[in-house]
Amino acid sequence: MEKELIINSTPTEVEIALLEDGKLVELHYQKTNNNFTVGDIFLGRIKRLMPGLNAAFVDIGHKKDAFLHYTDLGPKLRSLAKYTNGTISGSINTHRLDQFKLEPEIVKTGKIDQVLAKRQQILVQVLKEPISTKGPRLSCEMTIPGRYLVLTPFTDIIAVSKKIANSEERKRLHALVESIKPKNFGVIVRTAAEGKKSADLHEELSFMMERWEDIFKQLHKAEAPIKLLSELDKTSSILRDLLTDSFNKIVVNDKDLYQNIKNYLYSISPDQVKIVSLHKSSNKPVFEVYGVTRQIKSSFGKTATMPSGAYLVIEHTEAMHVIDVNSGHKVGSASQDDAVLKVNMEAAEEIARQMRLRDIGGIIIIDFIDMKNLEHKKTLVQAMKQFMKKDRAQHTILPLSKFGLMQITRQRVRPEVKINTSEVCPTCNGTGKINASILVMDEIERDMNFILGSRLKSKLTLHVHPYVAAYLKQGFPSIRIKWFFEYYKWIAIRANSDFPLNKYSFFDENEDEIRLN
């Protein structure tokens, strides 16, 4: 599979499109003034405790207080609070945890007001960006991600990605990480670490420890709210999480960003620096050249049409997303069951793409075309699981219900990507009303009188909608012949299918439009 990353940078935002085999599968936006990204670490202050919700509202500098639920505190909360207070006061003078004594874990079924106090300063990490009317959602389980590893302070756990199937490789990575990790730091080994050497992992672990040291230095005498660690910018974080050997092209239209990406790639994957190129054409935007704009226009909106002619209707409610699969006119009568399965399989692949592309989260209900064959139902569920394997968001897929509905839950981390693909009508300018079409002929003749009165020798060509052109030429004598006897000039008439019904334009012999206003 070929993967391409197309990056369009503007003064206010960066747009990132991920293409797989030429098909748009992910679209990311990052505004230059966005201060809250998943993974950012803050020193926050508890504003309110809500025992009824078993949660707290935390001030991290956002216009809406961030939400911290008891289940997101993590078992090591007391150790985190002790480290935070000790570092702020100066009683802890090193970022390393070799001599740090871990505190007892909090119980899973505890209450928020038993472990946190109002106005308490606490180290927190953004778990979800602000969505709709909600502020950011926080966690107290700190993670510092790298390309191969994720560092987790205050634990000693080593976890290896389940996607690394080879048991010998899993043992090797576990033993390797065990030998290099600092005391009281846990490590999660990511899929990208498979086959990597000790030096690569050790270098990344040292880099992550430097980031933890930066947090320690900023914490000294700090006053909440303050940001202590920024996650990588969107482009770099996508490269870190997605970059594999199958990437064959990264195109960017901004010279500074181009250089930054090259520098970042040089630090994590020097062999792939050559796949980065700078889009220099000033005639066409980079998204247009690589077909991204066209795919955005065709992929967003209420209806998504598939190559076979079948289509999806995607509806959003406050509680869930609902997707209806429609066959159009493609289901024949010769082999009804097979035809229905084929449409449903095509729809499943498109739905998996749409969920990634729009970043749809929460509960998704899919109404596939009814199937009676039990084996076909199992085939569809397995296919959906296969199509969603490439989706990085956590998700759960349930079998088809007795009503033929599929239920999916998908992790919601950031706001859904919504793009309005409809355009204002050029005829009515969005009002829904146009001038009376019966008056079009009067307006054409009035303008023609004026032009011929001021340009006696001009050769005129009239561009109109095809229906109007046919009306002017039909019959004998036609309206055009009547004009000839009245003005002693032959008016050339050209049908233009791009024109609305009541639009017309006059052109002179040089094909220059004659503007009357």
PDB file of C-alpha atoms in Angstrom, residues 32-159:
ATOM      1  CA  THR A  32      -1.593  28.142  14.731  1.00  0.00           C
ATOM      2  CA  ASN A  33      -3.201  29.575  17.882  1.00  0.00           C
ATOM      3  CA  ASN A  34      -4.439  26.220  19.220  1.00  0.00           C
ATOM      4  CA  ASN A  35      -3.203  25.968  22.824  1.00  0.00           C
ATOM      5  CA  PHE A  36      -4.748  22.631  23.770  1.00  0.00           C
ATOM      6  CA  THR A  37      -3.500  19.481  22.090  1.00  0.00           C
ATOM      7  CA  VAL A  38      -3.892  15.900  23.266  1.00  0.00           C
ATOM      8  CA  GLY A  39      -0.725  15.001  25.188  1.00  0.00           C
ATOM      9  CA  ASP A  40       0.052  18.485  26.545  1.00  0.00           C
ATOM     10  CA  ILE A  41       1.039  18.498  30.231  1.00  0.00           C
ATOM     11  CA  PHE A  42      -0.112  21.303  32.562  1.00  0.00           C
ATOM     12  CA  LEU A  43       0.162  22.297  36.162  1.00  0.00           C
ATOM     13  CA  GLY A  44      -3.506  22.879  36.977  1.00  0.00           C
ATOM     14  CA  ARG A  45      -5.445  24.013  40.003  1.00  0.00           C
ATOM     15  CA  ILE A  46      -8.574  22.293  41.346  1.00  0.00           C
ATOM     16  CA  LYS A  47     -11.460  24.764  41.015  1.00  0.00           C
ATOM     17  CA  ARG A  48     -14.422  22.607  42.092  1.00  0.00           C
ATOM     18  CA  LEU A  49     -14.983  19.111  43.439  1.00  0.00           C
ATOM     19  CA  MET A  50     -18.191  17.427  42.261  1.00  0.00           C
ATOM     20  CA  PRO A  51     -18.838  14.383  44.510  1.00  0.00           C
ATOM     21  CA  GLY A  52     -22.067  13.645  42.623  1.00  0.00           C
ATOM     22  CA  LEU A  53     -20.070  13.179  39.380  1.00  0.00           C
ATOM     23  CA  ASN A  54     -17.046  11.824  41.270  1.00  0.00           C
ATOM     24  CA  ALA A  55     -14.990  14.339  39.333  1.00  0.00           C
ATOM     25  CA  ALA A  56     -13.208  17.665  39.629  1.00  0.00           C
ATOM     26  CA  PHE A  57     -13.052  20.768  37.440  1.00  0.00           C
ATOM     27  CA  VAL A  58      -9.505  22.007  36.918  1.00  0.00           C
ATOM     28  CA  ASP A  59      -8.224  25.406  35.782  1.00  0.00           C
ATOM     29  CA  ILE A  60      -5.517  24.938  33.128  1.00  0.00           C
ATOM     30  CA  GLY A  61      -5.987  28.299  31.412  1.00  0.00           C
ATOM     31  CA  HIS A  62      -8.846  27.351  29.081  1.00  0.00           C
ATOM     32  CA  LYS A  63     -12.010  29.497  28.960  1.00  0.00           C
ATOM     33  CA  LYS A  64     -13.892  26.441  30.256  1.00  0.00           C
ATOM     34  CA  ASP A  65     -12.565  24.483  33.235  1.00  0.00           C
ATOM     35  CA  ALA A  66     -11.152  21.087  32.289  1.00  0.00           C
ATOM     36  CA  PHE A  67     -12.846  17.896  33.470  1.00  0.00           C
ATOM     37  CA  LEU A  68     -10.978  15.309  35.582  1.00  0.00           C
ATOM     38  CA  HIS A  69     -12.880  12.130  36.508  1.00  0.00           C
ATOM     39  CA  TYR A  70     -11.849   9.828  39.346  1.00  0.00           C
ATOM     40  CA  THR A  71     -11.248   6.956  36.892  1.00  0.00           C
ATOM     41  CA  ASP A  72      -8.655   9.114  35.070  1.00  0.00           C
ATOM     42  CA  LEU A  73      -6.632   9.857  38.233  1.00  0.00           C
ATOM     43  CA  GLY A  74      -4.653   6.630  37.941  1.00  0.00           C
ATOM     44  CA  PRO A  75      -3.576   4.436  40.853  1.00  0.00           C
ATOM     45  CA  LYS A  76      -0.348   6.426  41.371  1.00  0.00           C
ATOM     46  CA  LEU A  77      -2.080   9.746  42.146  1.00  0.00           C
ATOM     47  CA  ARG A  78      -0.559  10.079  45.617  1.00  0.00           C
ATOM     48  CA  SER A  79       2.960   9.589  44.207  1.00  0.00           C
ATOM     49  CA  LEU A  80       2.263  12.184  41.497  1.00  0.00           C
ATOM     50  CA  ALA A  81       0.919  14.703  44.034  1.00  0.00           C
ATOM     51  CA  LYS A  82       3.905  14.148  46.348  1.00  0.00           C
ATOM     52  CA  TYR A  83       6.350  14.664  43.452  1.00  0.00           C
ATOM     53  CA  THR A  84       4.483  17.787  42.266  1.00  0.00           C
ATOM     54  CA  ASN A  85       4.418  19.442  45.694  1.00  0.00           C
ATOM     55  CA  GLY A  86       8.031  18.475  46.449  1.00  0.00           C
ATOM     56  CA  THR A  87       9.310  19.832  43.127  1.00  0.00           C
ATOM     57  CA  ILE A  88       7.390  23.117  43.461  1.00  0.00           C
ATOM     58  CA  SER A  89       8.677  23.679  47.019  1.00  0.00           C
ATOM     59  CA  GLY A  90      12.241  22.616  46.171  1.00  0.00           C
ATOM     60  CA  SER A  91      12.427  19.653  48.569  1.00  0.00           C
ATOM     61  CA  ILE A  92      12.872  17.339  45.558  1.00  0.00           C
ATOM     62  CA  ASN A  93      15.985  18.359  43.612  1.00  0.00           C
ATOM     63  CA  THR A  94      16.208  15.780  40.819  1.00  0.00           C
ATOM     64  CA  HIS A  95      13.943  14.622  38.028  1.00  0.00           C
ATOM     65  CA  ARG A  96      15.064  11.019  38.451  1.00  0.00           C
ATOM     66  CA  LEU A  97      12.980   8.742  40.667  1.00  0.00           C
ATOM     67  CA  ASP A  98      15.717   6.357  41.858  1.00  0.00           C
ATOM     68  CA  GLN A  99      15.469   7.596  45.471  1.00  0.00           C
ATOM     69  CA  PHE A 100      11.811   8.594  45.286  1.00  0.00           C
ATOM     70  CA  LYS A 101       9.567   6.560  47.586  1.00  0.00           C
ATOM     71  CA  LEU A 102       6.301   5.646  45.889  1.00  0.00           C
ATOM     72  CA  GLU A 103       3.120   6.220  47.879  1.00  0.00           C
ATOM     73  CA  PRO A 104       0.326   3.617  48.279  1.00  0.00           C
ATOM     74  CA  GLU A 105      -2.053   3.369  45.329  1.00  0.00           C
ATOM     75  CA  ILE A 106      -5.558   4.823  45.527  1.00  0.00           C
ATOM     76  CA  VAL A 107      -8.488   2.411  45.358  1.00  0.00           C
ATOM     77  CA  LYS A 108     -10.472   2.081  42.131  1.00  0.00           C
ATOM     78  CA  THR A 109     -13.815   2.607  43.858  1.00  0.00           C
ATOM     79  CA  GLY A 110     -12.812   5.684  45.899  1.00  0.00           C
ATOM     80  CA  LYS A 111     -14.309   9.175  46.000  1.00  0.00           C
ATOM     81  CA  ILE A 112     -12.812  12.310  44.459  1.00  0.00           C
ATOM     82  CA  ASP A 113     -13.029  14.387  47.661  1.00  0.00           C
ATOM     83  CA  GLN A 114     -11.022  11.735  49.544  1.00  0.00           C
ATOM     84  CA  VAL A 115      -7.907  12.196  47.371  1.00  0.00           C
ATOM     85  CA  LEU A 116      -8.090  15.795  46.067  1.00  0.00           C
ATOM     86  CA  ALA A 117      -8.763  19.153  47.730  1.00  0.00           C
ATOM     87  CA  LYS A 118     -10.058  22.461  46.396  1.00  0.00           C
ATOM     88  CA  ARG A 119      -7.308  24.838  45.148  1.00  0.00           C
ATOM     89  CA  GLN A 120      -4.783  21.984  45.175  1.00  0.00           C
ATOM     90  CA  GLN A 121      -2.155  22.173  42.409  1.00  0.00           C
ATOM     91  CA  ILE A 122      -1.896  18.998  40.365  1.00  0.00           C
ATOM     92  CA  LEU A 123       0.045  17.737  37.351  1.00  0.00           C
ATOM     93  CA  VAL A 124      -2.398  16.830  34.529  1.00  0.00           C
ATOM     94  CA  GLN A 125      -2.272  15.749  30.881  1.00  0.00           C
ATOM     95  CA  VAL A 126      -4.838  16.549  28.176  1.00  0.00           C
ATOM     96  CA  LEU A 127      -6.741  13.361  27.310  1.00  0.00           C
ATOM     97  CA  LYS A 128      -9.302  14.928  24.939  1.00  0.00           C
ATOM     98  CA  GLU A 129      -9.359  18.323  23.266  1.00  0.00           C
ATOM     99  CA  PRO A 130     -12.263  20.741  23.945  1.00  0.00           C
ATOM    100  CA  ILE A 131     -15.314  19.402  22.074  1.00  0.00           C
ATOM    101  CA  SER A 132     -18.444  21.484  21.468  1.00  0.00           C
ATOM    102  CA  THR A 133     -19.422  23.086  24.793  1.00  0.00           C
ATOM    103  CA  LYS A 134     -17.122  20.853  26.858  1.00  0.00           C
ATOM    104  CA  GLY A 135     -13.702  21.843  28.114  1.00  0.00           C
ATOM    105  CA  PRO A 136     -10.637  19.587  27.804  1.00  0.00           C
ATOM    106  CA  ARG A 137     -10.716  16.197  29.529  1.00  0.00           C
ATOM    107  CA  LEU A 138      -7.705  15.414  31.701  1.00  0.00           C
ATOM    108  CA  SER A 139      -5.769  12.483  33.095  1.00  0.00           C
ATOM    109  CA  CYS A 140      -3.239  12.236  35.927  1.00  0.00           C
ATOM    110  CA  GLU A 141      -1.528   9.212  34.373  1.00  0.00           C
ATOM    111  CA  MET A 142       1.447  10.898  32.705  1.00  0.00           C
ATOM    112  CA  THR A 143       2.756   9.516  29.409  1.00  0.00           C
ATOM    113  CA  ILE A 144       5.622  10.871  27.309  1.00  0.00           C
ATOM    114  CA  PRO A 145       5.366   9.280  23.834  1.00  0.00           C
ATOM    115  CA  GLY A 146       8.168   8.578  21.391  1.00  0.00           C
ATOM    116  CA  ARG A 147       8.210   6.738  18.096  1.00  0.00           C
ATOM    117  CA  TYR A 148       9.227   3.385  19.575  1.00  0.00           C
ATOM    118  CA  LEU A 149       8.469   3.767  23.286  1.00  0.00           C
ATOM    119  CA  VAL A 150       6.110   5.521  25.686  1.00  0.00           C
ATOM    120  CA  LEU A 151       7.496   6.576  29.078  1.00  0.00           C
ATOM    121  CA  THR A 152       5.176   6.335  32.115  1.00  0.00           C
ATOM    122  CA  PRO A 153       6.533   7.797  35.408  1.00  0.00           C
ATOM    123  CA  PHE A 154       5.765   6.280  38.851  1.00  0.00           C
ATOM    124  CA  THR A 155       5.321   2.689  37.616  1.00  0.00           C
ATOM    125  CA  ASP A 156       7.668  -0.213  36.918  1.00  0.00           C
ATOM    126  CA  ILE A 157       5.506  -1.926  34.302  1.00  0.00           C
ATOM    127  CA  ILE A 158       6.892  -2.915  30.897  1.00  0.00           C
ATOM    128  CA  ALA A 159       4.205  -3.577  28.265  1.00  0.00           C
TER     129      ALA A 159
END
